[in-house]
Structure formats: structure tokens, C-alpha cells
Coordinates of C-alpha atoms in Angstrom, one line a residue:
Chain A
M1 CA -172.6 -70.5 -28.1
R2 CA -172.8 -73.5 -26.2
P3 CA -174.5 -73.0 -22.7
L4 CA -172.8 -73.5 -19.5
P5 CA -173.4 -77.1 -18.1
R6 CA -175.7 -77.5 -15.3
R7 CA -173.4 -78.2 -12.2
T8 CA -172.6 -76.8 -8.9
W9 CA -170.0 -74.3 -9.3
T10 CA -167.2 -73.2 -6.7
D11 CA -167.4 -69.7 -5.8
A12 CA -164.1 -69.1 -7.3
E13 CA -165.5 -70.2 -10.6
I14 CA -168.2 -68.3 -10.7
V15 CA -166.1 -65.3 -10.1
A16 CA -164.1 -66.2 -12.7
L17 CA -167.2 -66.5 -14.9
L18 CA -168.3 -63.1 -14.3
R19 CA -165.0 -61.5 -14.6
T20 CA -164.5 -63.0 -18.0
G21 CA -168.1 -61.8 -19.1
V22 CA -169.0 -65.3 -20.1
P23 CA -173.1 -64.6 -21.2
D24 CA -174.4 -67.3 -18.7
G25 CA -172.3 -66.3 -15.9
R26 CA -174.7 -63.8 -14.5
A27 CA -177.4 -66.6 -14.4
V28 CA -175.0 -69.1 -12.7
F29 CA -174.2 -66.4 -10.3
F30 CA -177.8 -65.3 -9.4
D31 CA -179.1 -69.0 -9.3
H32 CA -176.3 -70.0 -6.9
F33 CA -176.9 -67.1 -4.7
A34 CA -180.7 -66.2 -5.0
P35 CA -182.1 -68.6 -2.5
R36 CA -179.8 -67.5 0.4
I37 CA -179.8 -63.9 -0.5
S38 CA -183.9 -63.8 -0.7
K39 CA -183.9 -65.3 2.3
L40 CA -181.9 -63.1 4.1
V41 CA -183.6 -59.9 2.4
W42 CA -187.1 -61.4 3.6
S43 CA -185.9 -61.6 7.3
V44 CA -184.2 -58.1 7.2
L45 CA -187.2 -56.4 5.1
G46 CA -190.2 -58.8 5.9
P47 CA -192.7 -59.4 3.4
E48 CA -192.2 -56.1 1.5
P49 CA -193.3 -55.9 -1.9
E50 CA -190.0 -54.2 -3.3
A51 CA -188.1 -56.9 -1.8
E52 CA -187.4 -58.5 -5.1
D53 CA -186.3 -55.1 -6.3
V54 CA -183.7 -54.9 -3.6
L55 CA -183.0 -58.4 -4.8
H56 CA -182.0 -57.4 -8.2
E57 CA -180.1 -54.3 -6.7
I58 CA -177.9 -56.4 -4.4
F59 CA -176.8 -58.8 -7.6
V60 CA -176.4 -55.6 -9.9
R61 CA -173.9 -54.2 -7.3
A62 CA -172.1 -57.4 -6.7
L63 CA -171.6 -57.5 -10.3
E64 CA -170.1 -54.0 -10.7
R65 CA -167.9 -54.7 -7.8
I66 CA -166.6 -58.1 -8.4
D67 CA -163.1 -57.1 -9.7
T68 CA -162.7 -55.4 -6.0
L69 CA -163.1 -59.1 -4.6
S70 CA -159.7 -60.0 -3.2
D71 CA -160.7 -63.4 -2.1
A72 CA -162.8 -65.6 -4.6
E73 CA -163.5 -68.1 -2.0
R74 CA -165.3 -65.5 0.1
L75 CA -167.8 -64.7 -2.8
G76 CA -170.9 -65.7 -0.2
S77 CA -170.2 -64.0 2.6
W78 CA -169.3 -60.8 0.2
I79 CA -172.3 -60.6 -1.4
A80 CA -174.3 -61.1 2.1
G81 CA -172.6 -58.2 3.3
I82 CA -173.6 -56.4 0.0
A83 CA -177.3 -57.5 1.0
V84 CA -177.1 -56.2 4.2
F85 CA -175.9 -52.9 2.9
T86 CA -178.4 -52.5 0.4
S87 CA -181.1 -53.6 2.8
R88 CA -180.4 -50.8 5.4
E89 CA -180.1 -48.6 2.7
W90 CA -183.5 -49.1 1.8
L91 CA -184.8 -49.4 5.4
R92 CA -183.1 -45.9 6.2
R93 CA -184.7 -44.5 2.9
R94 CA -188.0 -45.9 3.7
A95 CA -187.8 -44.4 7.3
R96 CA -187.1 -41.2 5.9
W97 CA -190.1 -41.2 3.5
R98 CA -192.3 -42.9 6.1
W99 CA -194.6 -39.6 6.2
L100 CA -195.6 -40.1 2.7
R101 CA -197.0 -43.6 3.7
I102 CA -198.9 -42.5 6.4
L103 CA -202.2 -43.8 4.8
T104 CA -201.0 -47.2 4.4
D105 CA -200.2 -49.8 6.5
D106 CA -196.2 -49.9 7.5
V107 CA -196.0 -53.6 6.5
D108 CA -197.5 -55.7 3.9
A109 CA -199.1 -58.6 5.6
P110 CA -198.0 -61.9 4.5
A111 CA -200.5 -63.3 1.9
P112 CA -202.4 -66.0 3.8
A113 CA -200.4 -68.9 2.9
V114 CA -200.1 -69.9 6.2
N115 CA -202.6 -69.7 8.9
H116 CA -204.1 -66.5 9.9
E117 CA -202.3 -66.6 13.3
I118 CA -198.8 -66.8 12.3
S119 CA -199.8 -64.0 9.4
E120 CA -201.1 -61.9 12.1
A121 CA -197.9 -62.7 14.6
L122 CA -195.5 -62.0 11.4
R123 CA -197.2 -58.8 10.7
A124 CA -197.0 -57.8 14.2
A125 CA -193.4 -58.5 14.5
F126 CA -192.6 -56.7 11.5
Q127 CA -194.2 -53.8 12.7
V128 CA -192.1 -53.9 15.6
L129 CA -189.1 -54.3 14.1
G130 CA -190.4 -51.5 11.9
T131 CA -190.3 -49.0 15.0
M132 CA -186.8 -50.1 15.6
V133 CA -183.5 -48.1 14.3
A134 CA -182.3 -50.1 11.0
D135 CA -179.0 -51.1 12.4
E136 CA -180.7 -52.9 15.7
R137 CA -183.4 -54.2 13.3
I138 CA -180.6 -55.9 10.9
A139 CA -179.0 -57.2 14.2
F140 CA -182.2 -58.7 15.4
S141 CA -183.0 -60.2 12.1
L142 CA -180.1 -61.8 11.3
R143 CA -179.4 -63.3 14.4
F144 CA -183.1 -64.7 15.0
L145 CA -184.8 -64.7 12.0
E146 CA -182.0 -65.8 9.8
G147 CA -180.3 -67.6 12.3
M148 CA -176.7 -66.3 11.5
E149 CA -173.9 -66.3 14.1
L150 CA -172.8 -63.5 15.7
Q151 CA -169.5 -63.6 13.6
E152 CA -171.3 -63.8 10.5
I153 CA -173.6 -61.0 11.5
A154 CA -170.2 -58.7 12.2
L155 CA -168.8 -59.8 8.7
A156 CA -171.8 -59.2 6.7
E157 CA -172.3 -55.7 8.2
G158 CA -168.7 -54.6 8.5
T159 CA -168.5 -54.0 12.0
S160 CA -167.1 -55.5 15.1
L161 CA -168.5 -58.4 17.2
S162 CA -169.0 -56.3 20.3
T163 CA -170.7 -54.0 18.0
V164 CA -173.0 -56.7 17.0
K165 CA -173.6 -58.0 20.4
R166 CA -174.7 -54.3 21.9
R167 CA -177.2 -53.9 18.9
L168 CA -178.5 -57.1 19.6
K169 CA -178.9 -56.7 23.2
D170 CA -180.5 -53.1 22.6
A171 CA -182.8 -54.7 19.8
Q172 CA -183.7 -57.7 22.0
Q173 CA -184.9 -55.0 25.0
H174 CA -186.9 -52.8 22.4
F175 CA -188.4 -55.6 20.9
S176 CA -189.6 -57.1 24.4
A177 CA -191.1 -53.9 25.5
R178 CA -193.0 -53.2 22.3
A179 CA -194.0 -56.7 21.2
R180 CA -196.1 -56.9 24.3
K181 CA -198.5 -54.2 23.1
H182 CA -199.5 -56.3 20.0
A183 CA -202.4 -58.8 20.7
A184 CA -201.1 -61.1 17.9
L185 CA -197.6 -61.5 19.6
V186 CA -198.8 -62.1 23.2
P187 CA -200.0 -66.1 22.7
W188 CA -196.2 -66.5 21.0
L189 CA -194.8 -64.7 24.0
E190 CA -196.5 -66.8 26.4
R191 CA -195.9 -70.0 24.7
Q192 CA -192.0 -68.9 24.8
E193 CA -192.5 -67.8 28.4
A194 CA -194.2 -71.5 29.5
R195 CA -191.2 -73.2 27.6
A196 CA -188.6 -71.2 29.6
H197 CA -190.5 -71.9 32.6
T198 CA -190.5 -75.6 32.0
G199 CA -187.4 -76.1 30.4
R200 CA -188.8 -78.1 27.6
E201 CA -190.4 -78.2 23.9
E202 CA -193.8 -79.2 24.5
P203 CA -196.6 -79.6 22.0
W204 CA -199.3 -79.3 24.8
S205 CA -203.0 -78.0 24.7
E206 CA -205.0 -76.7 27.6
T207 CA -208.4 -78.0 28.5
Chain B
M1 CA -184.6 -65.1 31.0
E2 CA -186.6 -62.2 29.1
R3 CA -184.0 -62.1 26.6
D4 CA -184.0 -66.0 26.2
V5 CA -187.9 -65.5 25.4
I6 CA -187.0 -62.8 22.8
S7 CA -184.6 -65.1 21.3
A8 CA -186.5 -68.0 21.1
L9 CA -189.4 -66.1 19.9
G10 CA -187.5 -64.6 17.2
Q11 CA -186.3 -68.1 16.2
E12 CA -189.6 -69.3 16.0
L13 CA -190.9 -66.4 14.1
G14 CA -187.9 -67.0 11.6
R15 CA -189.2 -70.5 11.0
E16 CA -192.7 -69.4 10.4
L17 CA -191.2 -66.7 8.0
D18 CA -189.4 -69.3 6.2
S19 CA -192.5 -71.0 5.4
V20 CA -194.2 -68.2 4.3
Q21 CA -191.0 -67.2 2.2
G22 CA -190.9 -70.5 0.8
A23 CA -195.0 -70.2 -0.7
Q24 CA -194.4 -66.5 -1.8
A25 CA -191.2 -64.8 -2.3
G26 CA -190.3 -64.7 -6.0
T27 CA -187.2 -63.9 -7.7
G28 CA -188.2 -64.7 -11.1
R29 CA -188.3 -61.2 -12.1
A30 CA -185.3 -60.0 -10.3
R31 CA -183.6 -63.1 -12.4
S32 CA -184.6 -62.1 -15.6
A33 CA -183.8 -58.1 -14.7
F34 CA -180.5 -59.1 -13.5
V35 CA -179.4 -61.4 -16.4
L36 CA -180.8 -59.4 -19.3
G37 CA -179.2 -56.3 -17.5
T38 CA -182.3 -54.3 -17.1
P39 CA -181.5 -51.3 -15.0
S40 CA -182.6 -51.6 -11.3
R41 CA -185.7 -50.5 -10.2
F42 CA -184.2 -50.0 -6.9
R43 CA -181.6 -47.5 -8.4
R44 CA -183.9 -45.6 -10.6
K45 CA -186.0 -44.8 -7.6
S46 CA -182.8 -43.6 -5.9
K47 CA -181.8 -41.1 -8.8
L48 CA -184.9 -39.8 -7.9
A49 CA -183.7 -38.6 -4.7
P50 CA -183.0 -35.9 -3.4
R51 CA -184.3 -33.3 -5.9
A52 CA -187.0 -35.1 -7.5
Y53 CA -188.0 -36.5 -4.1
A54 CA -188.1 -32.6 -2.8
A55 CA -190.0 -31.6 -5.7
G56 CA -192.4 -34.2 -5.0
A57 CA -192.6 -33.2 -1.9
T58 CA -193.1 -29.8 -2.3
M59 CA -196.1 -30.6 -4.5
L60 CA -197.5 -32.8 -2.0
V61 CA -197.4 -30.2 0.6
A62 CA -198.9 -27.9 -1.9
A63 CA -201.5 -29.9 -2.9
A64 CA -202.3 -31.2 0.9
I65 CA -202.6 -26.9 1.6
V66 CA -205.2 -27.0 -1.5
L67 CA -207.1 -29.8 -0.1
V68 CA -207.7 -28.7 3.5
A69 CA -208.6 -25.1 2.3
W70 CA -211.1 -27.0 0.0
I71 CA -212.5 -29.0 2.9
H72 CA -212.8 -25.9 4.9
S73 CA -214.8 -24.2 2.5
L74 CA -217.6 -27.0 2.3
S75 CA -220.3 -27.4 4.1
A76 CA -221.4 -30.2 6.2
Q77 CA -222.9 -32.1 3.3
S78 CA -220.1 -31.5 1.2
R79 CA -218.2 -34.4 -0.7
Q80 CA -216.1 -35.5 1.8
P81 CA -215.8 -39.5 1.8
A82 CA -218.1 -41.1 4.2
P83 CA -216.8 -43.1 7.0
P84 CA -217.3 -46.6 6.9
S85 CA -220.9 -47.2 8.1
P86 CA -220.9 -49.0 11.2
L87 CA -222.4 -52.6 11.4
T88 CA -226.0 -53.1 12.0
F89 CA -227.8 -56.0 14.1
T90 CA -231.2 -57.3 14.4
I91 CA -232.6 -59.0 17.5
A92 CA -235.3 -61.9 16.9
S93 CA -238.1 -62.8 19.5
D94 CA -236.9 -66.7 19.7
T95 CA -235.0 -68.7 17.7
T96 CA -237.1 -69.2 14.7
N97 CA -235.9 -65.8 13.8
A98 CA -239.7 -64.8 12.9
N99 CA -240.1 -61.8 14.4
R100 CA -237.0 -59.3 13.9
I101 CA -236.4 -55.7 14.9
D102 CA -233.3 -53.7 14.6
G103 CA -231.0 -53.7 17.5
A104 CA -230.2 -50.6 19.2
S105 CA -226.4 -49.8 20.6
G106 CA -226.7 -49.7 24.4
A107 CA -229.5 -50.9 24.9
L108 CA -230.2 -53.6 27.7
L109 CA -231.4 -57.1 26.5
V110 CA -232.8 -59.3 28.7
A111 CA -233.4 -62.8 27.3
T112 CA -236.8 -64.2 28.5
S113 CA -235.9 -67.4 26.4
E114 CA -233.1 -67.7 23.9
L115 CA -232.3 -64.4 22.4
P116 CA -230.4 -64.4 19.0
L117 CA -228.6 -61.3 17.6
S118 CA -227.7 -61.4 13.9
F119 CA -224.9 -58.6 12.9
S120 CA -224.5 -57.1 9.3
D121 CA -221.2 -58.5 8.9
G122 CA -222.4 -62.5 9.7
T123 CA -221.5 -62.6 13.3
R124 CA -224.0 -64.4 15.4
L125 CA -224.7 -64.2 19.3
L126 CA -227.3 -65.8 21.2
L127 CA -228.1 -64.8 24.9
E128 CA -229.3 -67.7 26.9
K129 CA -232.3 -67.9 28.8
E130 CA -232.2 -65.3 31.9
A131 CA -228.9 -63.7 30.2
R132 CA -228.4 -59.6 30.2
A133 CA -226.3 -57.9 27.8
R134 CA -225.7 -54.7 26.0
V135 CA -224.4 -54.2 22.4
T136 CA -222.3 -51.0 22.6
D137 CA -219.4 -49.3 20.7
V138 CA -220.6 -50.8 17.3
D139 CA -218.7 -49.7 14.2
H140 CA -217.6 -51.1 11.0
L141 CA -215.1 -53.5 12.6
G142 CA -217.4 -54.8 15.4
A143 CA -218.6 -54.2 18.7
R144 CA -218.6 -54.4 22.6
V145 CA -220.9 -56.6 24.1
I146 CA -221.3 -56.0 28.1
L147 CA -222.5 -59.5 29.5
E148 CA -224.1 -58.3 32.3
S149 CA -225.0 -61.9 33.6
G150 CA -225.8 -65.4 32.1
K151 CA -224.3 -67.1 29.0
L152 CA -223.4 -65.9 25.2
H153 CA -223.0 -68.0 22.7
A154 CA -220.8 -66.1 19.9
S155 CA -219.9 -66.9 16.5
V156 CA -217.6 -64.1 15.1
I157 CA -216.8 -64.0 11.1
H158 CA -213.3 -63.6 10.9
T159 CA -212.7 -60.7 8.8
G160 CA -208.6 -59.8 9.2
T161 CA -209.9 -56.5 10.7
A162 CA -212.7 -57.9 13.2
R163 CA -212.7 -56.0 16.3
W164 CA -215.0 -57.4 19.1
N165 CA -214.7 -57.5 22.9
V166 CA -216.9 -59.0 25.2
D167 CA -216.7 -57.6 28.9
A168 CA -217.8 -59.4 31.7
G169 CA -217.8 -58.1 35.1
P170 CA -213.7 -57.3 35.2
F171 CA -213.1 -59.7 32.7
E172 CA -212.5 -58.5 29.0
I173 CA -212.1 -61.1 25.9
H174 CA -210.7 -59.9 22.9
V175 CA -212.0 -61.9 20.0
T176 CA -211.2 -61.8 16.3
G177 CA -212.9 -64.6 14.8
T178 CA -214.1 -67.4 16.5
K179 CA -216.8 -69.3 18.2
F180 CA -217.1 -69.7 22.0
V181 CA -219.7 -69.6 24.8
V182 CA -218.9 -67.3 27.6
A183 CA -220.9 -67.3 31.0
W184 CA -220.6 -64.6 33.5
D185 CA -221.9 -65.1 37.2
P186 CA -221.7 -61.7 38.7
S187 CA -222.5 -62.8 42.3
A188 CA -219.8 -65.3 42.7
Q189 CA -217.6 -63.2 40.0
A190 CA -216.9 -66.0 37.9
I191 CA -216.3 -66.3 34.3
D192 CA -216.3 -69.4 32.2
V193 CA -215.1 -69.3 28.6
T194 CA -215.5 -72.3 26.3
L195 CA -213.7 -72.0 22.9
E196 CA -215.3 -74.2 19.9
E197 CA -212.9 -72.7 17.2
G198 CA -210.2 -70.4 17.1
S199 CA -208.8 -68.3 20.0
V200 CA -209.6 -65.4 22.4
L201 CA -207.2 -63.4 24.6
V202 CA -209.0 -62.7 28.1
S203 CA -207.7 -60.2 30.4
G204 CA -208.8 -58.6 33.5
C205 CA -208.7 -59.7 37.5
A206 CA -206.9 -62.9 38.1
Q207 CA -206.0 -63.1 34.1
N208 CA -203.4 -60.2 34.4
P209 CA -201.4 -60.6 32.2
A210 CA -203.8 -61.5 29.4
R211 CA -204.1 -65.3 29.1
T212 CA -205.0 -67.2 25.3
V213 CA -207.7 -69.9 25.1
R214 CA -207.9 -71.8 22.2
G215 CA -210.3 -74.1 20.5
G216 CA -211.3 -77.2 22.6
E217 CA -210.0 -75.6 25.6
S218 CA -212.2 -74.0 28.8
L219 CA -211.4 -71.3 31.1
H220 CA -212.7 -71.3 34.3
V221 CA -211.8 -68.3 36.8
Q222 CA -213.5 -66.6 39.8
C223 CA -212.4 -63.3 40.8
A224 CA -213.8 -63.0 44.3
T225 CA -211.4 -60.6 45.6
T226 CA -211.9 -57.8 43.5
P227 CA -215.5 -57.2 43.6
T228 CA -217.2 -54.8 40.8
P229 CA -220.3 -53.1 40.9
T230 CA -223.3 -55.4 39.8
P231 CA -224.2 -54.1 36.3
T232 CA -226.8 -51.6 36.7
P233 CA -229.5 -51.1 34.0
T234 CA -230.6 -47.3 33.6
S235 CA -233.8 -45.9 32.8
T236 CA -233.0 -45.2 29.1
S237 CA -232.1 -48.6 28.5
T238 CA -235.5 -50.0 29.9
S239 CA -237.2 -47.3 27.4
T240 CA -235.6 -49.1 24.3
S241 CA -237.7 -51.2 22.2
T242 CA -235.7 -54.4 22.5
P243 CA -238.0 -57.5 22.4
T244 CA -237.3 -58.2 25.8
S245 CA -236.8 -55.3 27.8
T246 CA -240.2 -55.7 29.4
S247 CA -240.9 -56.7 32.9
T248 CA -237.7 -58.4 33.6
S249 CA -235.9 -55.6 32.6
T250 CA -236.8 -53.1 35.1
P251 CA -234.1 -51.8 37.0
T252 CA -233.2 -54.0 40.1
S253 CA -232.8 -52.7 43.5
T254 CA -228.9 -52.4 42.5
S255 CA -229.8 -49.7 40.0
T256 CA -229.3 -47.2 42.5
S257 CA -226.2 -47.9 43.8
T258 CA -224.5 -47.0 40.4
S259 CA -221.2 -46.0 41.6
T260 CA -221.0 -48.1 44.7
P261 CA -219.7 -51.5 44.6
T262 CA -222.3 -53.7 46.0
L263 CA -220.2 -56.9 46.6
A264 CA -218.1 -57.0 49.6
P265 CA -214.7 -58.7 49.2
S266 CA -215.3 -62.2 50.5
P267 CA -212.6 -65.0 51.0
P268 CA -212.8 -67.8 48.7
P269 CA -214.8 -70.8 49.9
K270 CA -213.2 -74.1 51.7
V271 CA -212.9 -76.7 49.5
D272 CA -215.6 -78.6 51.3
E273 CA -218.1 -76.0 50.7
V274 CA -218.0 -75.6 47.0
S275 CA -219.5 -77.4 44.2
V276 CA -217.6 -79.5 41.7
D277 CA -217.3 -76.7 38.9
D278 CA -216.2 -74.2 41.6
L279 CA -213.5 -76.6 42.6
F280 CA -212.5 -76.4 39.0
S281 CA -212.3 -72.6 39.0
Q282 CA -210.5 -72.8 42.1
A283 CA -207.9 -75.2 40.8
D284 CA -207.6 -73.2 37.5
E285 CA -207.2 -70.1 39.8
A286 CA -204.5 -71.7 42.0
R287 CA -202.6 -72.9 39.2
Y288 CA -202.5 -69.7 37.0
A289 CA -201.5 -68.2 40.4
G290 CA -198.7 -70.6 40.8
H291 CA -200.2 -72.0 43.8
L292 CA -199.7 -75.7 42.9
D293 CA -200.7 -77.5 46.2
E294 CA -203.8 -75.6 46.4
A295 CA -204.6 -76.5 42.9
K296 CA -203.9 -80.3 43.9
T297 CA -206.0 -80.1 46.7
A298 CA -209.0 -78.9 44.8
L299 CA -208.5 -81.4 41.9
L300 CA -208.4 -84.1 44.4
S301 CA -211.4 -83.1 46.0
V302 CA -213.1 -83.3 42.6
R303 CA -212.0 -87.0 42.3
R304 CA -213.4 -87.6 45.8
R305 CA -216.6 -85.6 45.3
A306 CA -217.6 -86.9 42.1
P307 CA -215.9 -90.3 41.3
G308 CA -216.5 -92.1 37.8
T309 CA -217.6 -88.9 36.3
E310 CA -216.3 -86.6 33.4
K311 CA -215.2 -84.1 35.8
S312 CA -213.4 -86.7 38.0
A313 CA -211.5 -87.9 34.8
S314 CA -210.8 -84.3 33.9
A315 CA -209.2 -83.8 37.1
A316 CA -207.0 -86.8 36.8
F317 CA -205.8 -85.0 33.8
Q318 CA -205.1 -81.7 35.5
L319 CA -203.4 -83.6 38.3
G320 CA -201.0 -85.1 35.6
R321 CA -200.0 -81.6 34.3
L322 CA -199.9 -80.4 37.6
A323 CA -196.9 -82.7 38.2
F324 CA -195.5 -82.6 35.1
D325 CA -195.3 -79.0 34.2
G326 CA -195.4 -77.5 37.8
K327 CA -193.3 -80.0 39.7
G328 CA -191.5 -82.2 37.4
D329 CA -192.8 -85.2 38.8
Y330 CA -192.7 -87.2 35.7
P331 CA -193.7 -90.7 37.7
Q332 CA -196.5 -89.0 39.2
A333 CA -197.8 -87.3 36.0
A334 CA -197.2 -90.7 34.1
L335 CA -199.6 -92.1 36.6
W336 CA -202.2 -89.3 36.4
F337 CA -202.3 -89.4 32.7
D338 CA -202.6 -93.5 32.6
T339 CA -205.7 -92.6 35.2
Y340 CA -207.2 -90.5 32.8
L341 CA -206.7 -93.1 29.9
H342 CA -208.1 -95.8 32.2
E343 CA -211.0 -93.9 33.1
R344 CA -211.9 -92.1 29.7
P345 CA -209.7 -94.5 26.9
Q346 CA -212.0 -92.3 24.0
G347 CA -212.3 -89.1 26.0
T348 CA -211.7 -85.9 24.5
L349 CA -208.3 -85.6 26.2
A350 CA -207.2 -89.0 25.4
R351 CA -204.7 -88.1 22.8
E352 CA -203.0 -85.5 25.0
A353 CA -203.2 -87.7 28.0
L354 CA -201.5 -90.6 26.0
G355 CA -198.9 -88.3 24.4
R356 CA -198.0 -87.0 27.8
S357 CA -197.9 -90.2 29.4
M358 CA -195.2 -91.2 27.2
E359 CA -193.2 -88.0 27.5
A360 CA -193.5 -88.6 31.4
Q361 CA -192.0 -92.1 30.9
D362 CA -189.4 -91.0 28.8
R363 CA -188.6 -88.1 31.6
A364 CA -188.9 -90.4 34.1
G365 CA -186.4 -92.8 32.5
D366 CA -188.7 -95.7 32.0
A367 CA -187.6 -96.7 28.3
E368 CA -189.7 -99.9 28.2
L369 CA -193.0 -98.2 29.0
A370 CA -192.2 -94.9 26.9
Q371 CA -191.6 -97.4 24.1
R372 CA -194.9 -99.0 24.7
A373 CA -196.7 -95.7 25.0
A374 CA -194.9 -94.6 21.7
R375 CA -196.4 -97.5 19.7
T376 CA -199.5 -97.0 20.9
Y377 CA -199.8 -93.5 20.1
L378 CA -198.3 -94.1 16.6
A379 CA -200.8 -96.8 16.1
R380 CA -203.7 -94.3 17.2
Y381 CA -202.4 -90.7 16.4
P382 CA -200.1 -91.1 13.5
S383 CA -199.9 -87.5 12.9
G384 CA -200.7 -86.3 16.4
P385 CA -198.8 -83.6 18.1
H386 CA -196.3 -86.1 20.0
A387 CA -195.9 -88.1 16.8
A388 CA -192.5 -86.9 16.3
L389 CA -191.3 -87.7 20.3
A390 CA -192.9 -91.0 19.7
H391 CA -191.0 -91.9 16.4
R392 CA -187.9 -91.0 18.1
L393 CA -188.9 -93.1 21.3
A394 CA -189.8 -95.9 19.1
G395 CA -187.0 -95.9 16.6
A396 CA -184.5 -95.3 19.6
Q397 CA -185.8 -98.6 21.4
K398 CA -186.1 -100.7 18.0
G399 CA -182.3 -99.5 17.4
D400 CA -181.1 -100.6 20.7
A401 CA -182.7 -104.1 20.7
P402 CA -180.4 -106.9 20.0

């Protein structure tokens, strides 16, 4: 059987490939969306070793439900919604069994691919996020770490815009209160406060 | 504003997360599994719950009960896992490290000459002559060094979990891994922290909230209004076998006033009565407290008192920062940064001064000077922290030219 040509597929074409069971359809589907969905999963879960299992599950669920997708052009936002729900399920499951993890760190630190300060800050940030309820954590991660618009978040979470705003407001308050207790985040907060104070982006050093 | 800060922090962390993810996140296993139709590991775990989890939890609880009973049944020398060993350290009688003795936690160390301390994790401390310090709270992650007076050089090995603190009067320096020098003058309640590498967090007294000091930076703070007791060596400390706890370590007259502050609060000295170093300290303190005019007065006094010196040039740079960051007076800021560059064209702050001058000219609306500064900056520091701005300014001007 001739392999599918290497090209950019539209959402509608990918849906057609999956629904007709074309052998290479899965690979096309995965390659098309994996970078974005993987990034989303990382933003929500942090650098978790099980993130790749979650990613796999998202695509499996999407494949199982592809026939329920009414508008093929919305494949991207549809799978983002599945990603959010699957990630939330994982977070809640982990929260239920957190007591089984008391002998290990809550968050596996990113390997030192970046400098120590960044690694420590990310570890601290996800420790803070780990203390928040799943809905607030997801809202915070999607908005600030993933950079999604409020409307996109509402769509992905399957909730209203006002609910997203409320969760985001609560998440910011909780994050702010807890972040200051982490030494690794203090210099980052100071930098942002200095920028907010001077109203500018600045690469400056002190003497 | 608080929410804006958190938003900006989240966005910045998001960008850093992207770089980490780009370098590390793998999708190859998930892709293979999905394409080949391998059952999801996530789902396999799901199917275990709740019955399997309940069974597992029950077994775990039962095992825990058995374990607790077993531990209780054992004597003190039973097979409990040993806690991590605390660090050890040795003290040399001089910098040749010829004669070394084991250090004792809590003992007063009085340096009659330079006194090197070597810790088992590789961390090195050096007390300068006449410095007094104690090493306490030694555990497997680090220790607390109480600097009672004098100057301490520290080279702390970064292990990822290292936990070191230096206490100097009302100040606390939190260290993870870095090289720095800290000097503490209890009579003036003044601390001076100079970072060679890494960063430390300084808190206490006027540094509330904590402030980060990074490599290449110095922090001078005087805490004259919140006196603390002068450190009081006790008799036990003098009886330890440290190489220098001899005649100079005899408790002083202050040792009897263990619970009463011995320093009376005193108002900060007037500008004309203090040294140039103190003026810098005053300027720093005033700047951190938001008293910009006081900081400016102190810095101008430095320039008047020590013209042509390194400190005078540094004062010019600081005056530029005050004008830029504190007052938004960009023409004035550019003037001070240019003054620094004129006085110290190869100085340690030259790169920052040139970048700041360029930025100040840009903000002041002087496109020609900004462009000229941008070209100079790119020629000298093509990958400097202001390079992006310099490219923009140089490029914009080029494009505008007829």
C-alpha cells in the first residue's frame, strides 16, 4: 500500500483519514497535533514522567470519539478539550493518591537542560500549582504558561467565560500567596515587581 | 498590580517551560504506541482503580502496621536506616593548610590571621584576620555560619540541595551555591555583600522583603535603627580546641550582657560626617527605602568628596539609575551614564552604562544619539543584554534614512 504523501493536512482531511481507517491516518493525526498537545500537557502537568502516557491517552480517546465530532474544522479545539479533561483526570487521580507519594517529591524537577535558577523556579512553580485545586491550576496553566485566550480556555474546559475568569482570579490569588514562600521564586517576583514599578521591560543589573 | 505581577511571572515561567520542554519532552514512545494501537498505560492504570487500588492500599496499611511494630520491637541499635551523616569540617591554622584540626559546631572561631575552613562537601570558607564566627546547625545539606564580626569569604558548592545560611547581626543570607564575600561591622550595624558568582538572598533589617544579590553585584546596607545584641562568646565557646580560640577569644565585657542590647539606637550620621563607603551604604539604603532624594544627595556627596576615583564613577552610574528607574528623567539619566563612560570607558559597568545610555536617549526622544549609542553598543557588545534594543534602534534609524 502506498504511504500517504508528506504534506500539511487540513483538519477536515485528517478527520476523513481517521474515519475511513486509512492505515497511516493515525500517524498523520499524531504528527499534526502532538507538538501543540504535548506543550499543553506540559503546561498543565509540569515536567511529569507520566506526561507522555497522558499524551498517548489523549490521542486514543480522540480516535475512539472521532465519529462524535460534528464539525471537522474544529478538530484542533476539540482535541485540546480532550487534553484538558484527560489532564484534569490525571491531576485529580494523583491528588487522591498523593499520600502514597509522601516519600517522593511532588514534582519531578526538569532535568538541567536550562540553568539552575530556571530549573529551581519551575520546580517551585509546579510545587505551588500542585497545592491548588485542579480547576484553578488548569485555568492558571492554560492562561499564563500556555498563553491561551480566555475564550479558548472556556472552550477547552467546556465551561463559561465567567467561570474561567473566576477560576483565574482565584488561581492568581492562591498562587501569589504561596509563591512568596518559595525562595526560588522570590527573585522572579522581584523582577516582575520592578518591571511593574518602572513600567518597562529591562535587562539591567545591579552593582 | 499584584495580579499583573503574577500574570507576568506566569508568562515568563511559561516561556522558560517552553525551552525546557523543547529540549526534553519526548513524544516518540506515545507516537509509536498510538500508531501501533498499543493499549494506553494511562488506561491500564485507570482500570486498576478502585478495586486494585483499595487492595493495594489495604496491603500497604497492613505492611505499615507490621513495620511500625517491628521497629518498636528493636532496640536502639537495631537496623534502622542511618540518617544522612552531617558534613564535617576542618580548620587550618593558616592558608598553607599544613596544620589542620577538626572543627566543632558552635565553637567560636577568632581569626588571628587568615583562617581557612574546609567542609566535606567541598565548600570552602575563609575568615579574614580579626573576623569572629561560629559554624552551627551542621547537617548533611549545609550549615549556618554566624558571622559575629569581620569579613568572610565563602565558596559554597552547589549540589542542588545545599542549604547554607550566613547570619550577620539582624541579616540572614540564604545561599545555595555561590562565591561571595560578606563583611559585617556590628558597631555600625553595616553589612557588605559582594557576589562573585551565583546569587544569594539577603533578608533582615532594611532588607525586608528579602533581596537577591547576583554575581558581580554588591550590597551595602546599614541597619542603624534596629540594634541587636553584640554577639557574646560564652565560656563554652572559648574552651573548644579551635586553633585560634586563645587569648583573643576571651569573652569581652559585652559577654555578660547576654540578653540586653548593647547598642543604643542612633540616628544615621549626616552626609558630611561619614566616609565615602558609608555614603554608598546610605545611598543604597535610601534607594531601597524609596527615598530617592536622600540617595541622590549621598551619591553627589561621593562625587564631591572623592573626585576622579572609582567610587566617584560608580556614583555617577548609580545617579543614572536613580534618574532612570526612580524618576523617569531620561535626559538626566543619559547624562550620568555618559559621565560614567567618560570617566571609566573600560570600567566594569561600561557595558551596562552604554546600554542604559542608549535606552535613556531613546526614551528621551533623541533618535540620533540613541542610534549612535546603538551602533557603538553593537560594535562593542554584539551579544550584550541590550543587543536586541540596539539592533532595533540601529535598524529603525537605518530604515528611516532617505
